Coordinates of C-alpha atoms in Angstrom, one line a residue:
Chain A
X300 CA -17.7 -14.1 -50.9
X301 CA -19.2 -12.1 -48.7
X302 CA -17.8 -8.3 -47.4
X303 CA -17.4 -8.2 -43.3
X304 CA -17.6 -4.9 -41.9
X305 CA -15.6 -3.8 -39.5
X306 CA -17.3 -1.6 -37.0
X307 CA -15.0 -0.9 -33.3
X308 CA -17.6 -1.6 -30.6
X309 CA -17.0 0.2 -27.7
X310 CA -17.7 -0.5 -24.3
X311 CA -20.0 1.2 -22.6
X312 CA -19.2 2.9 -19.3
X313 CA -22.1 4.2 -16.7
X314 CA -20.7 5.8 -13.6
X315 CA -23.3 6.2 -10.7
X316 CA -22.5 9.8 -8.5
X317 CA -20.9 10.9 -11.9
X318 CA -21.3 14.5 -10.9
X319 CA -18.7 14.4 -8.0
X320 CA -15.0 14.9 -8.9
X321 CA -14.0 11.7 -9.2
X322 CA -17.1 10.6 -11.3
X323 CA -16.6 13.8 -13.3
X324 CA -12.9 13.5 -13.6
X325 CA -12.9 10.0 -14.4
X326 CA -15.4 10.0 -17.3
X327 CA -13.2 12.5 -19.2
X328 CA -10.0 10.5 -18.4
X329 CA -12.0 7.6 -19.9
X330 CA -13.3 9.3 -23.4
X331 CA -9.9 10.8 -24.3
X332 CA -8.9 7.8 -24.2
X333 CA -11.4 7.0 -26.6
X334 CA -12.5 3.5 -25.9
X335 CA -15.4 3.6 -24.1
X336 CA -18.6 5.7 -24.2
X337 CA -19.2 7.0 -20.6
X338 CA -23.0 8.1 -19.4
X339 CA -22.6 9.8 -15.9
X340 CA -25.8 9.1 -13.7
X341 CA -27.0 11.5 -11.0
X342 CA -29.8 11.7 -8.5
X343 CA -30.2 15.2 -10.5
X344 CA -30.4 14.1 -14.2
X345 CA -30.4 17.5 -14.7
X346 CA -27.1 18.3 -13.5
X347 CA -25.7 14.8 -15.0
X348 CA -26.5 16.3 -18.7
X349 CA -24.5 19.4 -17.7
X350 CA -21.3 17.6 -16.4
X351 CA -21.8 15.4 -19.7
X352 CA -21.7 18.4 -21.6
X353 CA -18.8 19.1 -19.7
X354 CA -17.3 16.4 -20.6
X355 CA -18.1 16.9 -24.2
X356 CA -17.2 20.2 -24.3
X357 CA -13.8 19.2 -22.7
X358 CA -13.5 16.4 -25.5
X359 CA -13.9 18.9 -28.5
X360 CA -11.6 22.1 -27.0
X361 CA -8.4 19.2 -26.5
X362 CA -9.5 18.2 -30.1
X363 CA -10.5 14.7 -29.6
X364 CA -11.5 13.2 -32.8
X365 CA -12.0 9.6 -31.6
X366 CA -15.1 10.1 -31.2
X367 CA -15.9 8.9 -27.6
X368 CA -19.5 10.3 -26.1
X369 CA -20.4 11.2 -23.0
X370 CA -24.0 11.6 -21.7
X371 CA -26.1 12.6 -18.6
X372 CA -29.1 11.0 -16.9
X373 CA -30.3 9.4 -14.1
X374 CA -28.3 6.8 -11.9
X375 CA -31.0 4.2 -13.3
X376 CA -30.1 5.2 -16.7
X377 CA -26.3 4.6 -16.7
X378 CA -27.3 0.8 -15.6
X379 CA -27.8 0.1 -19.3
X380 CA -24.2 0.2 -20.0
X381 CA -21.8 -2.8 -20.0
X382 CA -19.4 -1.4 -17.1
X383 CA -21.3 0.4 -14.4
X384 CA -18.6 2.0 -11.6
X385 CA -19.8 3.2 -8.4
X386 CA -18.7 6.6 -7.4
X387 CA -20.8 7.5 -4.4
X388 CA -20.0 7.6 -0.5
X389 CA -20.0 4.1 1.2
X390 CA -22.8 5.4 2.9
X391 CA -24.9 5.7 0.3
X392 CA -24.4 2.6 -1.9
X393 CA -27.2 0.6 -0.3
X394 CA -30.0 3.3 -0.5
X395 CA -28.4 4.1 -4.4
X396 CA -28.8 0.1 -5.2
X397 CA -32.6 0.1 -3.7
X398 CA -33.6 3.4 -5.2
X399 CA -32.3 2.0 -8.8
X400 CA -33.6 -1.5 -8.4
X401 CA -31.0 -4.3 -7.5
X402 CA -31.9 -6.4 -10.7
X403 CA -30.5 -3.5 -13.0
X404 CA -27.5 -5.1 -11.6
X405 CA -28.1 -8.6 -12.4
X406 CA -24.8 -9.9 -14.7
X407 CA -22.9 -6.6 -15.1
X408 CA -19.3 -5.5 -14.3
X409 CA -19.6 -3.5 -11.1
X410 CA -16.6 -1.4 -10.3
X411 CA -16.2 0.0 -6.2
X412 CA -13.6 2.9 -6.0
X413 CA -14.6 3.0 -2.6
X414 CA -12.4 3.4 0.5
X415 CA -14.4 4.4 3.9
X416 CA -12.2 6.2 6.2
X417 CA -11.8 7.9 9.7
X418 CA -10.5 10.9 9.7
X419 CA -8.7 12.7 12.4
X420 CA -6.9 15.6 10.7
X421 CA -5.7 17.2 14.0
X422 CA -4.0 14.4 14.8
X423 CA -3.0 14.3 11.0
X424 CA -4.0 10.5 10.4
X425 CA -6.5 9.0 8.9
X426 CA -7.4 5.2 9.1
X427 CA -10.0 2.8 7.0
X428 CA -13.1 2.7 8.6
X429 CA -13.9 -1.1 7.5
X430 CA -17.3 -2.5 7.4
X431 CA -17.7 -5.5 9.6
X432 CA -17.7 -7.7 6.7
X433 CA -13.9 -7.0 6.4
X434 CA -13.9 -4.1 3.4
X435 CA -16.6 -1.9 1.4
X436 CA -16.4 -4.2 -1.3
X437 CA -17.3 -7.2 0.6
X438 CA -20.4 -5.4 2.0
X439 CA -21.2 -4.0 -1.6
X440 CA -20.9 -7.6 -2.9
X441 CA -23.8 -8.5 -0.4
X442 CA -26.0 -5.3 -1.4
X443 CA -25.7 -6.8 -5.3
X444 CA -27.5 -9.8 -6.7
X445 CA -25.5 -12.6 -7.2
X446 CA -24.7 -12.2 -11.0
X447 CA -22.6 -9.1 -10.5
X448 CA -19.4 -9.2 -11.0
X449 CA -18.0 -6.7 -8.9
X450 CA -14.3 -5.7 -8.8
X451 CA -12.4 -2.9 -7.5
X452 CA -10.2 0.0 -9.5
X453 CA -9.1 2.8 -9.3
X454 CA -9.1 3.3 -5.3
X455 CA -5.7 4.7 -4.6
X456 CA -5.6 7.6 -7.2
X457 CA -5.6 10.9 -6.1
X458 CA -9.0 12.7 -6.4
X459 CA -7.5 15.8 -7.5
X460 CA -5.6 14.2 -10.0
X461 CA -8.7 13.5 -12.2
X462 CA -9.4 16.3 -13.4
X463 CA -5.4 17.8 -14.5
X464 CA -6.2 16.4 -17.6
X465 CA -2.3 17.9 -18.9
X466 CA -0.7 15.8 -16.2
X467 CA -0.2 12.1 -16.8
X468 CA -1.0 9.6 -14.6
X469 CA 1.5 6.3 -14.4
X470 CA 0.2 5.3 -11.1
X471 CA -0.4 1.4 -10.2
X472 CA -4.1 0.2 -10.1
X473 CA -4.8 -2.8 -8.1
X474 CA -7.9 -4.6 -9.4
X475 CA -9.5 -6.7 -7.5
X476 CA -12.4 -9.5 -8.3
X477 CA -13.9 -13.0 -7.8
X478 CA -14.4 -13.5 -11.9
X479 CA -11.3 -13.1 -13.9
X480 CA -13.0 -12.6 -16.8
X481 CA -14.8 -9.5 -15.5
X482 CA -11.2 -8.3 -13.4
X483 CA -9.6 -8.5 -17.4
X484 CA -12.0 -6.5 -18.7
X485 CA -11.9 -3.7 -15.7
X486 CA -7.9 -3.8 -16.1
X487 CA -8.4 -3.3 -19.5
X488 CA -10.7 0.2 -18.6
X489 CA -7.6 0.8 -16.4
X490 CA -5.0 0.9 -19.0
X491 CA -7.2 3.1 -21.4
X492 CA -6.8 5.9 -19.0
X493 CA -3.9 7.8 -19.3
X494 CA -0.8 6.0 -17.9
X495 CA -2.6 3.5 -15.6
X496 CA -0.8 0.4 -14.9
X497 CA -3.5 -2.4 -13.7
X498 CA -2.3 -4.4 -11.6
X499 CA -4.2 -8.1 -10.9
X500 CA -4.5 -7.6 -7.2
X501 CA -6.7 -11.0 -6.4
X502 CA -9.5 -11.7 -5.1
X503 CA -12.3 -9.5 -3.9
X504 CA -11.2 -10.9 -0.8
X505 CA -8.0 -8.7 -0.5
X506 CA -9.6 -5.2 -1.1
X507 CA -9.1 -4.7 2.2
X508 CA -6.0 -3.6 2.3
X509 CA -6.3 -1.6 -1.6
X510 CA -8.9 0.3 0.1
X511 CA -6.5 1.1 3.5
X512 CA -4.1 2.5 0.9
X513 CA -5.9 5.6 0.5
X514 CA -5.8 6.3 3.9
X515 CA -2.7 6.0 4.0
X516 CA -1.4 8.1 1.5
X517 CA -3.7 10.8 3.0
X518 CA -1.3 10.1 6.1
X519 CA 1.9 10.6 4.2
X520 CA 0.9 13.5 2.1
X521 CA 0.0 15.3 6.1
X522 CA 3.1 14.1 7.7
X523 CA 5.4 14.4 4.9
X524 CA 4.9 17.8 3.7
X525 CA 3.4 15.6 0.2
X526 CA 0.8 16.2 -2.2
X527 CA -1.1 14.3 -4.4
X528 CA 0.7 10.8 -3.1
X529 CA 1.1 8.6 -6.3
X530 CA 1.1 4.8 -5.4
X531 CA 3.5 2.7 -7.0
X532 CA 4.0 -0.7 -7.1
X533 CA 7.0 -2.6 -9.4
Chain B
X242 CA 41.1 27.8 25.4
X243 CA 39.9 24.5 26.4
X244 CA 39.9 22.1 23.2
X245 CA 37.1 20.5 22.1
X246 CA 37.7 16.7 21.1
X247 CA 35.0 15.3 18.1
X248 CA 33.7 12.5 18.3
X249 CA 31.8 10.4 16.3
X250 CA 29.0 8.2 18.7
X251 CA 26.9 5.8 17.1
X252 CA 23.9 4.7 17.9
X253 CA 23.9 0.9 18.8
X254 CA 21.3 -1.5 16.9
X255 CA 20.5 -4.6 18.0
X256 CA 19.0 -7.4 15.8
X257 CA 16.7 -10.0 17.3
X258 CA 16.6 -13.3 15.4
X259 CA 19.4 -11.6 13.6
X260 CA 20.6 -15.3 11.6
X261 CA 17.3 -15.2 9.4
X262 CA 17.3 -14.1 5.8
X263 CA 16.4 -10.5 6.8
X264 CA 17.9 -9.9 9.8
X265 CA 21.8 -10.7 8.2
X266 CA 21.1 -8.9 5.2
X267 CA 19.6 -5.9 7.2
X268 CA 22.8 -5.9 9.4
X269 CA 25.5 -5.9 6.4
X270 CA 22.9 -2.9 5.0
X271 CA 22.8 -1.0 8.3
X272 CA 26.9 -1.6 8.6
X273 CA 27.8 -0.6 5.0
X274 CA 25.6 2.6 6.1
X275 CA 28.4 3.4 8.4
X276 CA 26.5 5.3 10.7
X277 CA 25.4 2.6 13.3
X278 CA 26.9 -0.5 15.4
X279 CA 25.0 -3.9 15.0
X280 CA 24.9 -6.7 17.2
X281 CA 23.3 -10.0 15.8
X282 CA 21.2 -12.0 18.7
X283 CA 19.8 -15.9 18.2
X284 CA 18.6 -18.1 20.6
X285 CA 21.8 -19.4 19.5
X286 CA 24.7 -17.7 20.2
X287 CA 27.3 -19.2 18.5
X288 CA 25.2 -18.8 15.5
X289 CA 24.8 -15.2 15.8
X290 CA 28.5 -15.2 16.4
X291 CA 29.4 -16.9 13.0
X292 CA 26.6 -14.8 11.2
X293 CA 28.2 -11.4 12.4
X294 CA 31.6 -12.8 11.3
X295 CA 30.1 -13.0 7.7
X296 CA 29.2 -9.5 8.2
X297 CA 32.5 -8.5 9.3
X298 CA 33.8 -10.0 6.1
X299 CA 31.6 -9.4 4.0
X300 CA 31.8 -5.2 5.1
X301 CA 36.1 -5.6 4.7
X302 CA 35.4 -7.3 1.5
X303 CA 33.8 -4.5 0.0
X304 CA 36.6 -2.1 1.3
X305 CA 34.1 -0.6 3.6
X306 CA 36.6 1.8 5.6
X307 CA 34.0 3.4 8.0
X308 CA 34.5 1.5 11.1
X309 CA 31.1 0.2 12.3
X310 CA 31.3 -3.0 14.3
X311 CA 28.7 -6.3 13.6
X312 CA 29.2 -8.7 17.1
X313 CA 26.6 -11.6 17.4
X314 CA 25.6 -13.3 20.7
X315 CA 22.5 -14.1 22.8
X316 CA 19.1 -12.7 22.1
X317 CA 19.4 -11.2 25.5
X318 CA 22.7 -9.6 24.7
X319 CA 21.9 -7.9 21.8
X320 CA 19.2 -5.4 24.7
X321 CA 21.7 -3.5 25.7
X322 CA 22.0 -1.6 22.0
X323 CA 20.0 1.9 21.6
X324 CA 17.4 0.4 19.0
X325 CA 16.6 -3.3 18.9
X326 CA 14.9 -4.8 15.8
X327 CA 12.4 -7.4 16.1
X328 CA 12.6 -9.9 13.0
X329 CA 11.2 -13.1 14.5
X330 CA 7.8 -14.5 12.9
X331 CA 4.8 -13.4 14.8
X332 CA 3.7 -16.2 16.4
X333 CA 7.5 -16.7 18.0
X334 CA 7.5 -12.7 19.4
X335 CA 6.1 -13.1 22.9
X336 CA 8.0 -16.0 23.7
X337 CA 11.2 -14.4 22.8
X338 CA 10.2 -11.0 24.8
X339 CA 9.8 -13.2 27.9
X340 CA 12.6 -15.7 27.3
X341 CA 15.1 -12.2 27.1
X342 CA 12.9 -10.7 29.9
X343 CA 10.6 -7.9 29.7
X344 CA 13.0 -5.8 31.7
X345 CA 15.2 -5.7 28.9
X346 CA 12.9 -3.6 26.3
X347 CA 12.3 -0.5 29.7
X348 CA 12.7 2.7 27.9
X349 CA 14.1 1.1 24.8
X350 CA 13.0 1.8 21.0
X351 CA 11.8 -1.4 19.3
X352 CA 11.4 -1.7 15.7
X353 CA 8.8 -4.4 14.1
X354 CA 9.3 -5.2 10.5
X355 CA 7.0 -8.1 11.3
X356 CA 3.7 -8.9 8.8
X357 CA 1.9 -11.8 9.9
X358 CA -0.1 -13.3 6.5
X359 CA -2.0 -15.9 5.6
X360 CA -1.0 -17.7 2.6
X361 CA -3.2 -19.1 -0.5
X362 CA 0.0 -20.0 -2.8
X363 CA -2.7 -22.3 -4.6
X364 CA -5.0 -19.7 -5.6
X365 CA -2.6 -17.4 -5.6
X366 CA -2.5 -14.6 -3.5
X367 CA -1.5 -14.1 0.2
X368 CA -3.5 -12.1 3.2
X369 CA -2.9 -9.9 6.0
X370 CA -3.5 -12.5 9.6
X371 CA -4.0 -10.0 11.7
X372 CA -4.8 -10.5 15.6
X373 CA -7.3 -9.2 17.7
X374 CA -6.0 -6.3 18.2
X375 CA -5.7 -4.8 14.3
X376 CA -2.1 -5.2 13.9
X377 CA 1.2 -7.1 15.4
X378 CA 2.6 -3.7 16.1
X379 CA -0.5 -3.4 18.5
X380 CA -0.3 -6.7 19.6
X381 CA 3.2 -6.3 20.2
X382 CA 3.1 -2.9 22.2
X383 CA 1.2 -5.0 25.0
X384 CA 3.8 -7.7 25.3
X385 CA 6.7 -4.5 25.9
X386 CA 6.9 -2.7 28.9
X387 CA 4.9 0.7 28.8
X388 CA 8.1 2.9 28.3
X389 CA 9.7 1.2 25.5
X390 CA 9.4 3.0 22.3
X391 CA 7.7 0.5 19.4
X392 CA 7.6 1.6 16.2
X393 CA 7.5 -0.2 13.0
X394 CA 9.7 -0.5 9.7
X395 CA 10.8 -1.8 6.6
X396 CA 7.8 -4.2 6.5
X397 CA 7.2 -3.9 2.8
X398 CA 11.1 -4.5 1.7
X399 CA 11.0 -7.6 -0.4
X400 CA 13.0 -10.3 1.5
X401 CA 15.1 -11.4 -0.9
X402 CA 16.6 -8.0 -1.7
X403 CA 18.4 -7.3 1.5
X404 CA 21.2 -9.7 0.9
X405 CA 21.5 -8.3 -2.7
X406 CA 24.1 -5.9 -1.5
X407 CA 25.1 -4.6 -5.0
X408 CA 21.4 -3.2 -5.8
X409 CA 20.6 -0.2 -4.7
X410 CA 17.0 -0.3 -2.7
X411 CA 15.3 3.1 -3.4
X412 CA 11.5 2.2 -1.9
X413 CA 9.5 4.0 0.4
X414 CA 9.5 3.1 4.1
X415 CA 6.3 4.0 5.8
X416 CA 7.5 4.4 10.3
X417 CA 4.7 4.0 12.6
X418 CA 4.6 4.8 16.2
X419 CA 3.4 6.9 18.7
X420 CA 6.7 8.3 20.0
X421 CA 7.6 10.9 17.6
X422 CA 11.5 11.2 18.8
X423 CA 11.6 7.6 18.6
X424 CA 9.9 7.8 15.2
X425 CA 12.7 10.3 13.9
X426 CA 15.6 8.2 15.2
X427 CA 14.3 5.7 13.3
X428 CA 13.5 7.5 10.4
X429 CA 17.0 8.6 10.5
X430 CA 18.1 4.9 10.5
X431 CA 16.1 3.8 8.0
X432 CA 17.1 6.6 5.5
X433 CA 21.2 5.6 6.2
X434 CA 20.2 2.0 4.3
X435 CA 21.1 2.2 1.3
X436 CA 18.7 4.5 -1.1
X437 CA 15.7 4.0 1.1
X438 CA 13.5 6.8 1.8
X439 CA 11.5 7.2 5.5
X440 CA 8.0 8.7 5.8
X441 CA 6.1 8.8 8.6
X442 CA 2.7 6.7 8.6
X443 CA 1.4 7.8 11.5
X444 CA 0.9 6.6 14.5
X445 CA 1.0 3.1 15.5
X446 CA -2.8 2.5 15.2
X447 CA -1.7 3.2 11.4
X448 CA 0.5 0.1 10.9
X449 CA -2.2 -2.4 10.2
X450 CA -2.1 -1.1 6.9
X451 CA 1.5 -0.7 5.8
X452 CA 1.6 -4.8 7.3
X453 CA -1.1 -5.5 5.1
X454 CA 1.1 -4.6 2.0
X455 CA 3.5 -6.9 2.2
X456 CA 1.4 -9.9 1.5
X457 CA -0.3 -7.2 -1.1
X458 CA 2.8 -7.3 -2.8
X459 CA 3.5 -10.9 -2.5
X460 CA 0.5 -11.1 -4.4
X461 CA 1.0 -8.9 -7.0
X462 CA 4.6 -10.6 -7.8
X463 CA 2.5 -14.3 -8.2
X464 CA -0.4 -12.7 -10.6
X465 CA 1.6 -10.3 -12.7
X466 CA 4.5 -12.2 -13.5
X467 CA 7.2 -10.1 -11.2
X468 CA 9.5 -10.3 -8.5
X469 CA 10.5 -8.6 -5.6
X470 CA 7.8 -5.5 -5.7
X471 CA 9.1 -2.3 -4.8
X472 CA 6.7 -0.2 -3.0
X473 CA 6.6 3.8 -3.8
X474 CA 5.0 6.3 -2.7
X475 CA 5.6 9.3 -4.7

């Protein structure tokens, strides 16, 4: 008879613009959960491998023993991994895809957190700013090559929330995408961060309105004397 | 010493299309409340009379000892209240305006709960249809006369609840419009339903997005095995 091994493969994360907040915040949310192995890519690979130490550092003071890594390069390097998210400013997605190389793309999970806005803080609103092609992940979906699979996740959460690691976070994540099998897997990512719901939101086609969310709870947290507006759905 | 006599005035709401699903179950809400007088309008009145008689019974039938009044009659008749409610479907609004006569809405605050959609029950999920202008609220302002009041709520509460009168509804309701005392007078109504909570969304320009949700949600109920989404924002 012959002995199987079991060996847990984990996923591999790669988070383009991981040096921002979000990117930053979101890889450590990611490796205490333990499931994935995150690399955070920068235009500065320099300052990616310090946030990864970061990140590592962060891992071994809370006493993580699951063994998650986290590591730091450039954007082009993170494209080896299985899930890549894009953490960057709408504005710079296309120039981020060209300077990389569009086929590092070719047949990967793509992930848009996303959400262009216009802001008017005076008037204390602020409103999508949607590309013509209806929503940022409709235009991203054009700047990829055809074998992406590109969904959405994790628009509507907070930014500052990322990086409270003590607080929990048992918002609702819509996920949106045109392959199921690729929108499973991302809602699976989901539900490995802290108390993430994921939520099967559609198609890519109704990202429009997951992306107007933030927005809009920008809006209420102005008006409303708010903070930190969680976004539930149930 | 002259003696002062307290009295209790309510504001007046009117119901447009007031027979529908919504617009009955809104009225016994806003009654049970307490705070505000409803009239029912339909093209046809007699049917706006018999639905505010199962208001009536329904609010003596649950013992409600407060005193506010449900009457039903024309769409016309309903004008004359302080806040008039527009739950017709989108593509029967202008035609209703000018059937009443545009006269009627002059200086008046008018709610919209309307969210025009697109529906894909097939492939399961539903879309926001919004006209040229971004939003039936927008669309909407231009059929009223310039000094009525238009603001827009309860969009996102599930249909089907309103007539539930035993649940409790404790979801947020996001107010649009550009007429901040109007907003508040609204707000105040919306927060006398049940558990409901008002925020303020912003101005009207805002609204495309809160009417977006509601086919958001409709979506989330067919993909995730739910019903009746509650949306929160927390």
């Amino acid at each position: 008879m012959s002995e199987t091994v079991q060996k847990t493969i984990r996923y591999r994360v790669g988070i383009i613009g991981g040096t921002g907040n979000i990117g930053e915040g979101l890889a450590r949310r990611i490796c205490i959960g333990g499931k994935y192995d995150v690399s955070l890519g920068s235009r500065d690979p320099a300052k990616a491998e310090t946030a990864a130490d970061g990140v590592t550092c962060c891992l071994s003071e809370r006493k993580c023993e699951i063994g998650a890594t986290c590591s730091g390069g450039s954007n082009a390097s993170v494209c080896d991994a299985d899930i890549i998210i894009l953490s960057v400013p709408f504005d710079k997605v296309e120039s981020t895809i060209e300077t990389i190389g569009k086929s590092a793309f070719e047949n990967k999970i793509v992930v848009s957190l996303i959400n262009p806005m216009l802001r008017f803080p005076k008037e204390k609103y602020f409103l999508p700013d949607r590309p013509a092609e209806g929503s940022a992940a409709l235009a991203i979906k054009k700047m990829l090559p055809a074998s992406a699979k590109l969904t959405t996740a994790f628009n509507n959460v907070a930014s500052g929330k990322w990086m409270e690691l003590d607080e929990e976070l048992d918002y609702s994540v819509c996920v949106c995408g045109d392959d199921e099998e690729a929108k499973r897997i991302v809602m699976d990512l989901v539900a490995s961060v802290s108390k993430l719901v994921p939520l099967d939101a559609g198609p890519l086609a109704c990202a429009a309105t997951i992306e107007s969310i933030t927005p809009l709870v920008i809006t209420l947290a102005m008006r409303n004397g708010l903070k930190d507006v969680g976004v539930y759905f149930k």
